[in-house]
Amino acid sequence: MRKLIITGGEPLCGEAWISGAKNSVLPILAAALLADEPVTVGNVPHLQDVTTMMELLGQFGVQLVMNEKMHIQVDPRTINNFNAPYELVRTMRASILVLGPLLAHYGQARVSLPGGCAIGPRPVDLHINGLVAMGADIKVEDGYIIASSPHRLKAADILFDTVTVTGTENIMMAATLAKGTTVLRNAAKEPEVKDLANFLNLLGAKISGAGTDVIEIEGVERLGGGTYSVVPDRIETGTYLVAGAITGGRVKVKHTKHENLTAVLHKLEEAGAEIQADNDSITLDMRGRRPKAVNVVTSPFPGFPTDMQAQFTALNSVAEGVGTITETVFENRFMHIQELHRMGANIMVQGNSAICQGVPNLLAAPVMATDLRASASLVLAGLVAKGKTVVDRIYHIDRGYECIEEKLIQLGAQITREIGQGLLTIRQVDSEGVDF
Amino acid sequence: MQFEVRVNDQDILCVTGKIYLNDIAQACAQGSALIDQLATVRVDMSGVLDSDSGCLAMMLEWLRVAKVQNKDISFNKLPQFMLDLCRVCGLDTVLPVDRVLQFHN
């Protein structure tokens, strides 16, 4: 079992680069299925979920080629089957994103239902209902969504009951090749949705309104090829900024976009950080100060992202005062708190809120990662705790953070990865992230 | 054709030029035929100017051919971008880069 071993207690000081957004690249790779020509996707993070998506596309017979910079060329013209098996879908819920493109382009798809999720229910009903409204014939049999459409999908006016990012993305992709103009209401406004729309428009789609809650998609006959670079990962950006804040340090993150992180930056300023942002970097400076506790309520973009909640719980655990984190998006997203208790945090959970009385110091302890962002919060806690914190089950973190220990080393952290019996000390990487 | 696969006068299999996925079937066949003629397969990759993961597929195929023929094989002098590509694809521990993988009895 792989572990991260962190010797904490020192302020971080340094610079790190930000990778492409996982939540952007996965739908974009799925959207490549809509094209009639090869597409090349750049700024792809080297993550387990990306490998899984490539494996899934490869399973369809799609030809994938990559270079040493993680530019992935997808040639969908060799596709020869439309089956997304449970073995792959169960390891990555984003696999459901192939449903819309397969159905719209090839008129058929057989995609396993994703199954349970640790942080709460994420039903796919909204995806299915949207596609049915567009004329698809869909049934669920033996744990699989079996979808077909003998004719071209037709446009529809679709109102989502709740805001769903992957639902918006799936229907938006399907609508690009549908006949007529589809309107999505109460659509997700996340930057990753906008990035997907930008990618599809590059290929010849006609999408307007992405980034607002009403998206219009005028269907086209076909999509061509092109080269696209995905947006920087706003959650990774926020996580490294919190790493600076929690340790009272000064960190600069590069190759990122501050405009996609407004709510998080605002909360970091409230916590006492000095923030400077320019075109492609953000600098956070705590000037050695202990952070102040902040109150956070998660909500869909442009609100405070649920994917940053656990990191702010860790921040509040060492902050001055009392801070409350209220989770409104997922039901079961406080699993990291039991582990933070083991490090000396004083946090009380009441319903969907975590009330945290900050303590001056956390103490190192062996802890166990339970999901992706919970893992990040434990690493952050380890950075500020005195002694050696061992974070177990880090395969969760490898799903969403590219080269996390290398980047934290760049920021001045003492962190090593234990693989099996021995310890592997990771080499320093250069500022462009070329050598990993 | 932007690439060449040949055996030099020191019985080293040399790959040169730019070699991409569309070239791989031809390169694989050429290299496999040349491997038949060699007792030990030493591949000099220093002349590869540009490539993609298709080249790794070619190297894996030659590895397989060498194994079938019980011949030792090594890939040497990979350019830095090829080493990076091996690492990104998780093949740096699989392909015998700058080391000999022994298949002969």
Coordinates of N, CA and C in Angstrom, one line a residue, chain B:
Chain B
M1 N 9.0 8.7 -46.4 CA 9.4 8.0 -45.2 C 10.5 8.9 -44.4
Q2 N 10.2 9.2 -43.2 CA 11.1 10.1 -42.4 C 12.0 9.3 -41.5
F3 N 11.9 8.0 -41.5 CA 12.7 7.2 -40.6 C 13.5 6.1 -41.3
E4 N 14.5 5.6 -40.6 CA 15.2 4.5 -41.1 C 15.5 3.5 -40.0
V5 N 15.4 2.2 -40.3 CA 15.8 1.1 -39.4 C 16.8 0.3 -40.2
R6 N 18.1 0.2 -39.6 CA 19.1 -0.5 -40.3 C 20.1 -1.1 -39.3
V7 N 20.9 -2.0 -39.7 CA 21.9 -2.6 -38.9 C 23.3 -2.0 -39.3
N8 N 24.1 -1.4 -38.4 CA 25.3 -0.9 -38.8 C 26.4 -1.9 -38.8
D9 N 27.7 -1.5 -39.1 CA 28.8 -2.5 -39.3 C 29.2 -3.1 -37.9
Q10 N 28.6 -2.6 -36.8 CA 28.9 -3.2 -35.5 C 27.8 -4.1 -35.1
D11 N 26.9 -4.4 -36.0 CA 25.7 -5.2 -35.7 C 24.8 -4.6 -34.7
I12 N 24.7 -3.3 -34.7 CA 23.8 -2.5 -33.9 C 22.6 -2.1 -34.7
L13 N 21.4 -2.3 -34.2 CA 20.2 -1.9 -34.9 C 20.0 -0.5 -34.6
C14 N 20.0 0.4 -35.7 CA 19.9 1.8 -35.5 C 18.6 2.3 -36.0
V15 N 17.9 3.1 -35.2 CA 16.7 3.8 -35.6 C 17.0 5.3 -35.7
T16 N 16.7 5.8 -36.8 CA 16.9 7.2 -37.0 C 15.7 7.9 -37.6
G17 N 15.7 9.3 -37.4 CA 14.6 10.1 -38.1 C 13.4 10.3 -37.2
K18 N 12.3 10.7 -37.8 CA 11.1 11.0 -37.1 C 10.1 9.8 -37.3
I19 N 9.6 9.2 -36.3 CA 8.9 8.0 -36.4 C 7.6 8.1 -35.5
Y20 N 6.5 8.0 -36.2 CA 5.2 8.2 -35.6 C 4.3 7.0 -35.8
L21 N 3.1 7.1 -35.2 CA 2.2 5.9 -35.1 C 2.0 5.3 -36.5
N22 N 1.8 6.1 -37.5 CA 1.5 5.6 -38.9 C 2.7 4.9 -39.5
D23 N 3.9 5.1 -38.9 CA 5.1 4.4 -39.5 C 5.4 3.1 -38.8
I24 N 4.7 2.9 -37.7 CA 5.1 1.8 -36.8 C 5.0 0.4 -37.4
A25 N 3.9 0.2 -38.2 CA 3.8 -1.2 -38.7 C 5.0 -1.5 -39.6
Q26 N 5.4 -0.5 -40.4 CA 6.5 -0.7 -41.4 C 7.8 -0.9 -40.6
A27 N 8.0 0.0 -39.6 CA 9.2 -0.1 -38.8 C 9.3 -1.4 -38.0
C28 N 8.2 -1.8 -37.5 CA 8.2 -3.1 -36.7 C 8.6 -4.2 -37.7
A29 N 8.1 -4.3 -38.9 CA 8.4 -5.3 -39.8 C 9.9 -5.3 -40.2
Q30 N 10.4 -4.1 -40.5 CA 11.8 -4.0 -40.9 C 12.7 -4.4 -39.7
G31 N 12.4 -3.9 -38.5 CA 13.2 -4.3 -37.4 C 13.2 -5.8 -37.0
S32 N 12.0 -6.3 -37.1 CA 11.8 -7.8 -36.8 C 12.6 -8.6 -37.8
A33 N 12.6 -8.2 -39.1 CA 13.4 -8.9 -40.1 C 14.9 -8.8 -39.7
L34 N 15.3 -7.7 -39.3 CA 16.8 -7.5 -39.0 C 17.1 -8.2 -37.7
I35 N 16.2 -8.3 -36.8 CA 16.5 -9.0 -35.5 C 16.8 -10.5 -35.8
D36 N 16.1 -11.0 -36.8 CA 16.3 -12.4 -37.2 C 17.8 -12.7 -37.5
Q37 N 18.5 -11.6 -38.0 CA 19.9 -11.8 -38.5 C 20.9 -11.6 -37.3
L38 N 20.4 -11.1 -36.2 CA 21.4 -10.7 -35.1 C 21.4 -11.8 -34.0
A39 N 22.6 -12.0 -33.4 CA 22.7 -12.9 -32.3 C 22.2 -12.2 -31.0
T40 N 22.7 -11.0 -30.9 CA 22.2 -10.2 -29.7 C 21.7 -8.9 -30.3
V41 N 20.6 -8.4 -29.7 CA 19.9 -7.3 -30.2 C 20.2 -6.0 -29.4
R42 N 21.1 -5.2 -30.0 CA 21.4 -3.9 -29.4 C 20.8 -2.8 -30.2
V43 N 19.9 -2.0 -29.7 CA 19.2 -1.0 -30.5 C 19.7 0.4 -30.1
D44 N 20.2 1.1 -31.0 CA 20.7 2.5 -30.8 C 19.5 3.4 -31.2
M45 N 19.0 4.1 -30.2 CA 17.9 5.0 -30.4 C 18.3 6.5 -30.5
S46 N 19.6 6.7 -30.5 CA 20.1 8.1 -30.4 C 19.7 9.0 -31.6
G47 N 19.4 8.3 -32.8 CA 19.0 9.1 -34.0 C 17.6 9.4 -34.1
V48 N 16.8 9.0 -33.1 CA 15.3 9.4 -33.2 C 15.1 10.8 -32.9
L49 N 14.6 11.6 -33.9 CA 14.5 13.0 -33.7 C 13.2 13.4 -33.1
D50 N 12.1 12.7 -33.4 CA 10.8 13.0 -32.8 C 10.0 11.7 -32.9
S51 N 9.1 11.6 -32.0 CA 8.2 10.4 -32.0 C 7.0 10.5 -31.1
D52 N 6.3 9.5 -30.9 CA 5.1 9.5 -30.0 C 5.0 8.1 -29.4
S53 N 4.0 7.8 -28.7 CA 3.9 6.5 -28.0 C 3.8 5.3 -28.9
G54 N 3.6 5.6 -30.2 CA 3.7 4.5 -31.2 C 5.1 3.9 -31.2
C55 N 6.1 4.7 -31.0 CA 7.5 4.2 -31.0 C 7.7 3.2 -29.8
L56 N 7.0 3.4 -28.7 CA 7.1 2.5 -27.6 C 6.4 1.2 -28.0
A57 N 5.3 1.2 -28.7 CA 4.7 0.0 -29.2 C 5.7 -0.8 -30.1
M58 N 6.4 -0.1 -30.9 CA 7.5 -0.7 -31.7 C 8.5 -1.4 -30.8
M59 N 9.0 -0.7 -29.8 CA 10.0 -1.3 -28.9 C 9.5 -2.5 -28.2
L60 N 8.2 -2.5 -27.8 CA 7.6 -3.6 -27.1 C 7.5 -4.8 -28.1
E61 N 7.2 -4.5 -29.4 CA 7.1 -5.6 -30.3 C 8.5 -6.2 -30.6
W62 N 9.5 -5.4 -30.7 CA 10.8 -6.0 -30.8 C 11.3 -6.8 -29.6
L63 N 10.8 -6.3 -28.4 CA 11.1 -7.1 -27.2 C 10.5 -8.5 -27.3
R64 N 9.3 -8.5 -27.8 CA 8.5 -9.7 -27.9 C 9.2 -10.7 -29.0
V65 N 9.7 -10.1 -30.1 CA 10.4 -10.8 -31.1 C 11.7 -11.4 -30.5
A66 N 12.4 -10.6 -29.8 CA 13.7 -11.1 -29.2 C 13.4 -12.2 -28.2
K67 N 12.3 -12.1 -27.5 CA 12.0 -13.1 -26.5 C 11.7 -14.4 -27.2
V68 N 10.9 -14.3 -28.3 CA 10.5 -15.5 -29.0 C 11.7 -16.2 -29.6
Q69 N 12.7 -15.4 -30.0 CA 13.9 -16.0 -30.6 C 15.0 -16.2 -29.5
N70 N 14.7 -16.1 -28.2 CA 15.7 -16.3 -27.2 C 16.9 -15.4 -27.3
K71 N 16.7 -14.2 -27.7 CA 17.9 -13.3 -27.9 C 17.9 -12.2 -26.8
D72 N 19.1 -11.9 -26.4 CA 19.2 -10.7 -25.4 C 18.9 -9.4 -26.2
I73 N 18.3 -8.5 -25.5 CA 18.0 -7.2 -26.2 C 18.2 -6.0 -25.2
S74 N 18.6 -4.9 -25.8 CA 18.8 -3.7 -25.0 C 18.5 -2.5 -25.9
F75 N 17.9 -1.5 -25.3 CA 17.6 -0.2 -26.1 C 18.6 0.8 -25.4
N76 N 19.4 1.4 -26.3 CA 20.4 2.3 -25.7 C 20.3 3.7 -26.3
K77 N 20.9 4.7 -25.6 CA 21.0 6.1 -26.0 C 19.7 6.7 -26.4
L78 N 18.7 6.5 -25.6 CA 17.4 7.1 -25.9 C 17.5 8.6 -25.7
P79 N 17.0 9.4 -26.6 CA 17.0 10.9 -26.4 C 16.1 11.2 -25.1
Q80 N 16.3 12.3 -24.5 CA 15.6 12.6 -23.3 C 14.1 12.6 -23.4
F81 N 13.6 13.0 -24.6 CA 12.1 13.0 -24.8 C 11.6 11.6 -24.8
M82 N 12.4 10.7 -25.3 CA 12.0 9.3 -25.3 C 12.0 8.7 -23.9
L83 N 13.0 9.1 -23.1 CA 13.0 8.6 -21.7 C 11.8 9.2 -21.0
D84 N 11.5 10.4 -21.2 CA 10.3 11.0 -20.6 C 9.0 10.3 -21.0
L85 N 8.9 9.9 -22.3 CA 7.8 9.2 -22.8 C 7.6 7.9 -22.1
C86 N 8.8 7.2 -22.0 CA 8.8 5.9 -21.3 C 8.2 6.0 -19.9
R87 N 8.7 7.1 -19.2 CA 8.3 7.3 -17.8 C 6.8 7.6 -17.8
V88 N 6.4 8.5 -18.6 CA 4.9 8.9 -18.6 C 4.0 7.7 -18.9
C89 N 4.5 6.8 -19.7 CA 3.7 5.7 -20.1 C 3.9 4.5 -19.1
G90 N 4.7 4.7 -18.1 CA 4.9 3.7 -17.1 C 5.7 2.5 -17.7
L91 N 6.5 2.7 -18.8 CA 7.3 1.6 -19.4 C 8.8 1.6 -19.0
D92 N 9.1 2.6 -18.2 CA 10.6 2.7 -17.9 C 11.1 1.5 -17.2
T93 N 10.3 0.8 -16.5 CA 10.7 -0.4 -15.8 C 10.5 -1.7 -16.6
V94 N 9.8 -1.5 -17.7 CA 9.5 -2.7 -18.5 C 10.5 -2.8 -19.7
L95 N 10.7 -1.7 -20.4 CA 11.6 -1.8 -21.5 C 13.1 -1.8 -21.0
P96 N 14.0 -2.6 -21.6 CA 15.3 -2.7 -21.1 C 16.2 -1.5 -21.7
V97 N 16.0 -0.3 -21.1 CA 16.7 0.9 -21.5 C 18.0 1.0 -20.8
D98 N 19.1 1.0 -21.7 CA 20.5 1.0 -21.2 C 20.8 -0.2 -20.2
R99 N 20.1 -1.3 -20.4 CA 20.4 -2.5 -19.7 C 20.0 -3.6 -20.6
V100 N 20.6 -4.8 -20.3 CA 20.3 -5.9 -21.2 C 19.3 -6.8 -20.6
L101 N 18.2 -7.1 -21.4 CA 17.3 -8.1 -20.9 C 17.6 -9.4 -21.6
Q102 N 17.9 -10.4 -20.7 CA 18.4 -11.7 -21.3 C 17.3 -12.7 -21.5
F103 N 17.2 -13.2 -22.7 CA 16.3 -14.2 -23.1 C 17.0 -15.5 -23.5
H104 N 18.3 -15.4 -23.8 CA 19.0 -16.6 -24.4 C 19.2 -17.6 -23.3
N105 N 19.2 -18.9 -23.7 CA 19.4 -19.9 -22.7 C 20.9 -20.1 -22.3

